[in-house]
Amino acid sequence: GQSLEQPSEVTAVEGAIVQINCTYQTSGFYGLSWYQQHDGGAPTFLSYNGLDGLEETGRFSSFLSRSDSYGYLLLQELQMKDSASYFCAVRDQKNRDDKIIFGKGTRLHILP
Amino acid sequence: DADVTQTPRNRITKTGKRIMLECSQTKGHDRMYWYRQDPGLGLRLIYYSFDVKDINKGEISDGYSVSRQAQAKFSLSLESAIPNQTALYFCATSDPDRGDIQYFGAGTRLSVL
């Protein structure tokens, strides 16, 4: 079957670094994405990994290891505005079946 | 103006009523999606469409139907609403040539009493 696992909650301190892990099991893997969602808002795209390695976008980085079916989102220099839910998502493509599967989300709490 | 627009933003209805949620986009994407979000369950795919003639069921399509009226319009219908369909509904579009990044509308909060 298809599944993504990520922690339900993570707490960190303002200014610190936090890593949110995601493991996946899919029938046909095409890429791993990360989305941010603030309370009451819509999910917004943060980062995409199609190949193994690290992708960096400002304070956010994302990593993928296809052989381990594992990725993570790294947030540096945490700010209070980073308090949100973070979702990993996998593009699961096999034959004509091609869709995005989302994890259940990780709620990030930031302490002052 | 938003690239992906959902109407209505909020809706309260009664059990058994027929409800339609509308989605339109100006991004020129062929792919459109409907998701449902419940607390602690993330985003679950209801239906998706790769073009006007290509509509596919997602993981939770029972009780829902869709219509792709044009490349830019994708509507979701609840033929006979029930209380456990109370949720936040999101429409999204994507470009498969760009990693299938999803662009979401602002969401429709639906309550079925």
PDB file of C-alpha atoms in Angstrom:
ATOM      1  CA  GLY A   1       0.000   0.000   0.000  1.00  0.00           C
ATOM      2  CA  GLN A   2       0.876   3.651   0.032  1.00  0.00           C
ATOM      3  CA  SER A   3       1.774   5.419   3.257  1.00  0.00           C
ATOM      4  CA  LEU A   4       3.825   8.274   4.636  1.00  0.00           C
ATOM      5  CA  GLU A   5       4.954   8.534   8.239  1.00  0.00           C
ATOM      6  CA  GLN A   6       5.947  11.760   9.977  1.00  0.00           C
ATOM      7  CA  PRO A   7       5.842  12.800  13.637  1.00  0.00           C
ATOM      8  CA  SER A   8       2.562  14.346  14.733  1.00  0.00           C
ATOM      9  CA  GLU A   9       4.181  17.117  16.763  1.00  0.00           C
ATOM     10  CA  VAL A  10       7.582  18.709  17.252  1.00  0.00           C
ATOM     11  CA  THR A  11       8.561  21.486  19.662  1.00  0.00           C
ATOM     12  CA  ALA A  12      11.588  23.739  19.293  1.00  0.00           C
ATOM     13  CA  VAL A  13      12.935  27.035  20.581  1.00  0.00           C
ATOM     14  CA  GLU A  14      13.041  30.276  18.625  1.00  0.00           C
ATOM     15  CA  GLY A  15      16.388  30.649  16.885  1.00  0.00           C
ATOM     16  CA  ALA A  16      17.137  26.924  16.987  1.00  0.00           C
ATOM     17  CA  ILE A  17      17.172  24.272  14.266  1.00  0.00           C
ATOM     18  CA  VAL A  18      14.545  21.575  13.856  1.00  0.00           C
ATOM     19  CA  GLN A  19      14.323  18.530  11.590  1.00  0.00           C
ATOM     20  CA  ILE A  20      11.052  16.909  10.545  1.00  0.00           C
ATOM     21  CA  ASN A  21      11.426  13.383   9.194  1.00  0.00           C
ATOM     22  CA  CYS A  22       9.295  11.575   6.669  1.00  0.00           C
ATOM     23  CA  THR A  23       9.403   7.944   5.620  1.00  0.00           C
ATOM     24  CA  TYR A  24       7.316   6.669   2.760  1.00  0.00           C
ATOM     25  CA  GLN A  25       6.078   3.521   1.132  1.00  0.00           C
ATOM     26  CA  THR A  26       4.640   3.825  -2.359  1.00  0.00           C
ATOM     27  CA  SER A  27       4.173   1.674  -5.413  1.00  0.00           C
ATOM     28  CA  GLY A  28       5.928   4.096  -7.754  1.00  0.00           C
ATOM     29  CA  PHE A  29       8.009   6.963  -6.400  1.00  0.00           C
ATOM     30  CA  TYR A  30       8.605  10.119  -8.390  1.00  0.00           C
ATOM     31  CA  GLY A  31       9.546  12.803  -5.860  1.00  0.00           C
ATOM     32  CA  LEU A  32       9.118  14.142  -2.313  1.00  0.00           C
ATOM     33  CA  SER A  33       7.630  17.545  -1.548  1.00  0.00           C
ATOM     34  CA  TRP A  34       7.073  19.598   1.586  1.00  0.00           C
ATOM     35  CA  TYR A  35       4.208  21.963   2.311  1.00  0.00           C
ATOM     36  CA  GLN A  36       3.534  24.443   5.103  1.00  0.00           C
ATOM     37  CA  GLN A  37       0.081  25.205   6.445  1.00  0.00           C
ATOM     38  CA  HIS A  38      -0.716  27.889   8.994  1.00  0.00           C
ATOM     39  CA  ASP A  39      -3.886  27.634  11.050  1.00  0.00           C
ATOM     40  CA  GLY A  40      -6.862  28.612   8.935  1.00  0.00           C
ATOM     41  CA  GLY A  41      -4.780  28.772   5.785  1.00  0.00           C
ATOM     42  CA  ALA A  42      -4.115  26.688   2.723  1.00  0.00           C
ATOM     43  CA  PRO A  43      -1.063  24.474   2.269  1.00  0.00           C
ATOM     44  CA  THR A  44       1.746  26.224   0.437  1.00  0.00           C
ATOM     45  CA  PHE A  45       4.659  24.576  -1.342  1.00  0.00           C
ATOM     46  CA  LEU A  46       8.069  24.750   0.355  1.00  0.00           C
ATOM     47  CA  SER A  47      10.462  22.354  -1.312  1.00  0.00           C
ATOM     48  CA  TYR A  48      10.799  19.464  -3.749  1.00  0.00           C
ATOM     49  CA  ASN A  49      13.358  16.647  -4.064  1.00  0.00           C
ATOM     50  CA  GLY A  50      13.329  14.550  -7.195  1.00  0.00           C
ATOM     51  CA  LEU A  51      16.855  13.221  -6.721  1.00  0.00           C
ATOM     52  CA  ASP A  52      18.896  12.171  -3.700  1.00  0.00           C
ATOM     53  CA  GLY A  53      20.567  14.912  -1.755  1.00  0.00           C
ATOM     54  CA  LEU A  54      19.955  18.259  -0.176  1.00  0.00           C
ATOM     55  CA  GLU A  55      17.963  21.159  -1.584  1.00  0.00           C
ATOM     56  CA  GLU A  56      18.341  24.522   0.121  1.00  0.00           C
ATOM     57  CA  THR A  57      15.931  27.446  -0.017  1.00  0.00           C
ATOM     58  CA  GLY A  58      16.858  30.169   2.417  1.00  0.00           C
ATOM     59  CA  ARG A  59      16.332  28.982   5.991  1.00  0.00           C
ATOM     60  CA  PHE A  60      14.659  25.780   4.785  1.00  0.00           C
ATOM     61  CA  SER A  61      16.404  22.698   3.419  1.00  0.00           C
ATOM     62  CA  SER A  62      15.042  19.350   2.349  1.00  0.00           C
ATOM     63  CA  PHE A  63      16.827  16.049   1.975  1.00  0.00           C
ATOM     64  CA  LEU A  64      15.967  12.831   0.167  1.00  0.00           C
ATOM     65  CA  SER A  65      17.392   9.323   0.232  1.00  0.00           C
ATOM     66  CA  ARG A  66      15.544   7.182  -2.264  1.00  0.00           C
ATOM     67  CA  SER A  67      17.319   3.998  -1.205  1.00  0.00           C
ATOM     68  CA  ASP A  68      16.078   4.514   2.382  1.00  0.00           C
ATOM     69  CA  SER A  69      12.619   5.810   1.352  1.00  0.00           C
ATOM     70  CA  TYR A  70      13.338   8.709   3.682  1.00  0.00           C
ATOM     71  CA  GLY A  71      13.461  12.455   3.635  1.00  0.00           C
ATOM     72  CA  TYR A  72      13.494  15.363   6.011  1.00  0.00           C
ATOM     73  CA  LEU A  73      12.779  19.061   6.200  1.00  0.00           C
ATOM     74  CA  LEU A  74      15.292  21.182   8.082  1.00  0.00           C
ATOM     75  CA  LEU A  75      14.294  24.580   9.398  1.00  0.00           C
ATOM     76  CA  GLN A  76      17.054  26.856  10.640  1.00  0.00           C
ATOM     77  CA  GLU A  77      16.998  30.062  12.679  1.00  0.00           C
ATOM     78  CA  LEU A  78      13.462  29.334  13.734  1.00  0.00           C
ATOM     79  CA  GLN A  79      11.068  32.239  13.935  1.00  0.00           C
ATOM     80  CA  MET A  80       7.694  32.402  15.662  1.00  0.00           C
ATOM     81  CA  LYS A  81       6.036  32.685  12.265  1.00  0.00           C
ATOM     82  CA  ASP A  82       7.318  29.178  11.460  1.00  0.00           C
ATOM     83  CA  SER A  83       4.737  27.790  13.891  1.00  0.00           C
ATOM     84  CA  ALA A  84       2.575  25.767  11.511  1.00  0.00           C
ATOM     85  CA  SER A  85       1.867  22.279  10.266  1.00  0.00           C
ATOM     86  CA  TYR A  86       4.271  20.713   7.795  1.00  0.00           C
ATOM     87  CA  PHE A  87       3.280  17.980   5.362  1.00  0.00           C
ATOM     88  CA  CYS A  88       5.457  15.700   3.329  1.00  0.00           C
ATOM     89  CA  ALA A  89       3.959  14.502   0.068  1.00  0.00           C
ATOM     90  CA  VAL A  90       4.995  11.890  -2.451  1.00  0.00           C
ATOM     91  CA  ARG A  91       4.230  11.805  -6.140  1.00  0.00           C
ATOM     92  CA  ASP A  92       3.198   8.201  -6.617  1.00  0.00           C
ATOM     93  CA  GLN A  93       3.342   7.358 -10.301  1.00  0.00           C
ATOM     94  CA  LYS A  94       2.776   3.857 -11.641  1.00  0.00           C
ATOM     95  CA  ASN A  95       1.345   3.133 -15.077  1.00  0.00           C
ATOM     96  CA  ARG A  96      -1.493   5.614 -15.584  1.00  0.00           C
ATOM     97  CA  ASP A  97      -2.001   6.093 -11.882  1.00  0.00           C
ATOM     98  CA  ASP A  98      -0.268   9.348 -10.997  1.00  0.00           C
ATOM     99  CA  LYS A  99      -1.225  11.225  -7.874  1.00  0.00           C
ATOM    100  CA  ILE A 100       0.087  13.031  -4.825  1.00  0.00           C
ATOM    101  CA  ILE A 101      -0.139  11.318  -1.438  1.00  0.00           C
ATOM    102  CA  PHE A 102       0.189  13.486   1.677  1.00  0.00           C
ATOM    103  CA  GLY A 103       1.390  12.571   5.136  1.00  0.00           C
ATOM    104  CA  LYS A 104      -0.784  13.419   8.124  1.00  0.00           C
ATOM    105  CA  GLY A 105       1.313  16.427   8.994  1.00  0.00           C
ATOM    106  CA  THR A 106       3.677  17.536  11.755  1.00  0.00           C
ATOM    107  CA  ARG A 107       2.571  20.321  14.022  1.00  0.00           C
ATOM    108  CA  LEU A 108       5.588  22.537  14.847  1.00  0.00           C
ATOM    109  CA  HIS A 109       5.398  24.443  18.120  1.00  0.00           C
ATOM    110  CA  ILE A 110       7.977  27.177  18.679  1.00  0.00           C
ATOM    111  CA  LEU A 111       8.759  28.418  22.148  1.00  0.00           C
ATOM    112  CA  PRO A 112      10.100  31.941  22.733  1.00  0.00           C
TER     113      PRO A 112
ATOM    114  CA  ASP B   1      -6.555  37.851  -7.684  1.00  0.00           C
ATOM    115  CA  ALA B   2      -5.957  34.335  -6.427  1.00  0.00           C
ATOM    116  CA  ASP B   3      -4.683  31.785  -8.944  1.00  0.00           C
ATOM    117  CA  VAL B   4      -6.985  29.098  -7.526  1.00  0.00           C
ATOM    118  CA  THR B   5     -10.381  30.287  -6.354  1.00  0.00           C
ATOM    119  CA  GLN B   6     -12.858  28.273  -4.340  1.00  0.00           C
ATOM    120  CA  THR B   7     -16.482  29.167  -3.698  1.00  0.00           C
ATOM    121  CA  PRO B   8     -18.101  29.277  -1.276  1.00  0.00           C
ATOM    122  CA  ARG B   9     -15.559  29.798   1.507  1.00  0.00           C
ATOM    123  CA  ASN B  10     -17.960  28.600   4.154  1.00  0.00           C
ATOM    124  CA  ARG B  11     -21.164  26.606   3.940  1.00  0.00           C
ATOM    125  CA  ILE B  12     -23.566  25.179   6.468  1.00  0.00           C
ATOM    126  CA  THR B  13     -26.108  22.695   5.214  1.00  0.00           C
ATOM    127  CA  LYS B  14     -28.441  19.981   6.437  1.00  0.00           C
ATOM    128  CA  THR B  15     -28.231  16.243   6.110  1.00  0.00           C
ATOM    129  CA  GLY B  16     -29.577  15.021   2.778  1.00  0.00           C
ATOM    130  CA  LYS B  17     -29.040  18.258   0.873  1.00  0.00           C
ATOM    131  CA  ARG B  18     -27.121  18.393  -2.381  1.00  0.00           C
ATOM    132  CA  ILE B  19     -24.075  20.644  -2.255  1.00  0.00           C
ATOM    133  CA  MET B  20     -21.694  21.820  -4.950  1.00  0.00           C
ATOM    134  CA  LEU B  21     -18.272  23.312  -4.282  1.00  0.00           C
ATOM    135  CA  GLU B  22     -16.718  25.256  -7.120  1.00  0.00           C
ATOM    136  CA  CYS B  23     -13.079  25.670  -8.101  1.00  0.00           C
ATOM    137  CA  SER B  24     -11.597  27.783 -10.858  1.00  0.00           C
ATOM    138  CA  GLN B  25      -7.966  28.461 -11.750  1.00  0.00           C
ATOM    139  CA  THR B  26      -6.015  30.903 -13.849  1.00  0.00           C
ATOM    140  CA  LYS B  27      -2.707  29.038 -13.815  1.00  0.00           C
ATOM    141  CA  GLY B  28      -3.383  27.226 -17.075  1.00  0.00           C
ATOM    142  CA  HIS B  29      -2.723  23.834 -15.492  1.00  0.00           C
ATOM    143  CA  ASP B  30      -4.332  20.701 -16.848  1.00  0.00           C
ATOM    144  CA  ARG B  31      -4.268  18.832 -13.545  1.00  0.00           C
ATOM    145  CA  MET B  32      -6.813  19.614 -10.831  1.00  0.00           C
ATOM    146  CA  TYR B  33      -7.543  17.928  -7.519  1.00  0.00           C
ATOM    147  CA  TRP B  34     -10.051  17.875  -4.682  1.00  0.00           C
ATOM    148  CA  TYR B  35      -8.834  17.094  -1.163  1.00  0.00           C
ATOM    149  CA  ARG B  36     -10.527  16.785   2.150  1.00  0.00           C
ATOM    150  CA  GLN B  37      -8.784  17.758   5.405  1.00  0.00           C
ATOM    151  CA  ASP B  38      -9.818  16.548   8.838  1.00  0.00           C
ATOM    152  CA  PRO B  39      -7.880  17.255  12.044  1.00  0.00           C
ATOM    153  CA  GLY B  40      -5.049  14.753  12.459  1.00  0.00           C
ATOM    154  CA  LEU B  41      -5.707  13.063   9.133  1.00  0.00           C
ATOM    155  CA  GLY B  42      -3.861  15.329   6.779  1.00  0.00           C
ATOM    156  CA  LEU B  43      -5.054  15.822   3.213  1.00  0.00           C
ATOM    157  CA  ARG B  44      -6.915  12.983   1.600  1.00  0.00           C
ATOM    158  CA  LEU B  45      -7.515  12.863  -2.135  1.00  0.00           C
ATOM    159  CA  ILE B  46     -11.150  12.674  -3.237  1.00  0.00           C
ATOM    160  CA  TYR B  47     -10.935  13.012  -7.035  1.00  0.00           C
ATOM    161  CA  TYR B  48      -8.413  14.247  -9.549  1.00  0.00           C
ATOM    162  CA  SER B  49      -8.519  15.174 -13.201  1.00  0.00           C
ATOM    163  CA  PHE B  50      -5.724  15.382 -15.756  1.00  0.00           C
ATOM    164  CA  ASP B  51      -7.880  17.038 -18.399  1.00  0.00           C
ATOM    165  CA  VAL B  52     -11.528  17.598 -19.243  1.00  0.00           C
ATOM    166  CA  LYS B  53     -12.021  13.988 -20.337  1.00  0.00           C
ATOM    167  CA  ASP B  54      -9.872  12.338 -17.678  1.00  0.00           C
ATOM    168  CA  ILE B  55     -11.316  12.025 -14.158  1.00  0.00           C
ATOM    169  CA  ASN B  56     -10.028   9.616 -11.546  1.00  0.00           C
ATOM    170  CA  LYS B  57     -11.117   8.505  -8.107  1.00  0.00           C
ATOM    171  CA  GLY B  58      -8.897   9.176  -5.145  1.00  0.00           C
ATOM    172  CA  GLU B  59      -8.772   7.301  -1.858  1.00  0.00           C
ATOM    173  CA  ILE B  60     -12.093   8.594  -0.461  1.00  0.00           C
ATOM    174  CA  SER B  61     -14.422   9.148  -3.431  1.00  0.00           C
ATOM    175  CA  ASP B  62     -17.520   7.453  -1.959  1.00  0.00           C
ATOM    176  CA  GLY B  63     -20.328   9.967  -1.442  1.00  0.00           C
ATOM    177  CA  TYR B  64     -18.751  12.514  -3.802  1.00  0.00           C
ATOM    178  CA  SER B  65     -18.869  13.252  -7.511  1.00  0.00           C
ATOM    179  CA  VAL B  66     -17.023  15.757  -9.692  1.00  0.00           C
ATOM    180  CA  SER B  67     -17.408  17.593 -12.949  1.00  0.00           C
ATOM    181  CA  ARG B  68     -14.622  19.093 -15.071  1.00  0.00           C
ATOM    182  CA  GLN B  69     -16.531  21.688 -17.046  1.00  0.00           C
ATOM    183  CA  ALA B  70     -13.458  23.228 -18.645  1.00  0.00           C
ATOM    184  CA  GLN B  71      -9.704  23.215 -18.188  1.00  0.00           C
ATOM    185  CA  ALA B  72     -10.090  25.979 -15.618  1.00  0.00           C
ATOM    186  CA  LYS B  73     -13.094  24.636 -13.696  1.00  0.00           C
ATOM    187  CA  PHE B  74     -13.476  21.587 -11.483  1.00  0.00           C
ATOM    188  CA  SER B  75     -16.481  21.215  -9.187  1.00  0.00           C
ATOM    189  CA  LEU B  76     -17.136  18.796  -6.349  1.00  0.00           C
ATOM    190  CA  SER B  77     -20.640  17.638  -5.453  1.00  0.00           C
ATOM    191  CA  LEU B  78     -22.061  15.942  -2.412  1.00  0.00           C
ATOM    192  CA  GLU B  79     -25.259  14.366  -3.727  1.00  0.00           C
ATOM    193  CA  SER B  80     -26.762  13.791  -0.287  1.00  0.00           C
ATOM    194  CA  ALA B  81     -24.675  15.368   2.423  1.00  0.00           C
ATOM    195  CA  ILE B  82     -24.110  13.551   5.713  1.00  0.00           C
ATOM    196  CA  PRO B  83     -22.591  14.867   8.965  1.00  0.00           C
ATOM    197  CA  ASN B  84     -19.302  12.964   8.606  1.00  0.00           C
ATOM    198  CA  GLN B  85     -18.644  14.976   5.453  1.00  0.00           C
ATOM    199  CA  THR B  86     -18.126  17.997   7.669  1.00  0.00           C
ATOM    200  CA  ALA B  87     -14.560  19.011   6.858  1.00  0.00           C
ATOM    201  CA  LEU B  88     -12.297  21.520   5.157  1.00  0.00           C
ATOM    202  CA  TYR B  89     -12.152  21.001   1.404  1.00  0.00           C
ATOM    203  CA  PHE B  90      -9.300  22.133  -0.800  1.00  0.00           C
ATOM    204  CA  CYS B  91      -8.992  22.366  -4.539  1.00  0.00           C
ATOM    205  CA  ALA B  92      -5.519  22.286  -6.073  1.00  0.00           C
ATOM    206  CA  THR B  93      -3.833  22.434  -9.450  1.00  0.00           C
ATOM    207  CA  SER B  94      -0.436  21.209 -10.554  1.00  0.00           C
ATOM    208  CA  ASP B  95       2.033  21.205 -13.388  1.00  0.00           C
ATOM    209  CA  PRO B  96       3.465  17.706 -13.927  1.00  0.00           C
ATOM    210  CA  ASP B  97       6.511  19.141 -15.651  1.00  0.00           C
ATOM    211  CA  ARG B  98       7.437  20.955 -12.435  1.00  0.00           C
ATOM    212  CA  GLY B  99       7.405  18.041 -10.043  1.00  0.00           C
ATOM    213  CA  ASP B 100       3.657  18.193  -9.758  1.00  0.00           C
ATOM    214  CA  ILE B 101       3.850  20.997  -7.204  1.00  0.00           C
ATOM    215  CA  GLN B 102       0.372  21.560  -5.837  1.00  0.00           C
ATOM    216  CA  TYR B 103      -1.158  25.049  -5.782  1.00  0.00           C
ATOM    217  CA  PHE B 104      -4.072  25.228  -3.368  1.00  0.00           C
ATOM    218  CA  GLY B 105      -7.163  27.351  -3.153  1.00  0.00           C
ATOM    219  CA  ALA B 106      -8.090  28.989   0.148  1.00  0.00           C
ATOM    220  CA  GLY B 107     -10.441  26.160   1.071  1.00  0.00           C
ATOM    221  CA  THR B 108     -14.133  25.672   1.737  1.00  0.00           C
ATOM    222  CA  ARG B 109     -15.241  24.945   5.268  1.00  0.00           C
ATOM    223  CA  LEU B 110     -18.344  22.745   5.088  1.00  0.00           C
ATOM    224  CA  SER B 111     -20.569  21.862   8.012  1.00  0.00           C
ATOM    225  CA  VAL B 112     -23.331  19.288   7.606  1.00  0.00           C
ATOM    226  CA  LEU B 113     -25.876  19.384  10.413  1.00  0.00           C
TER     227      LEU B 113
END
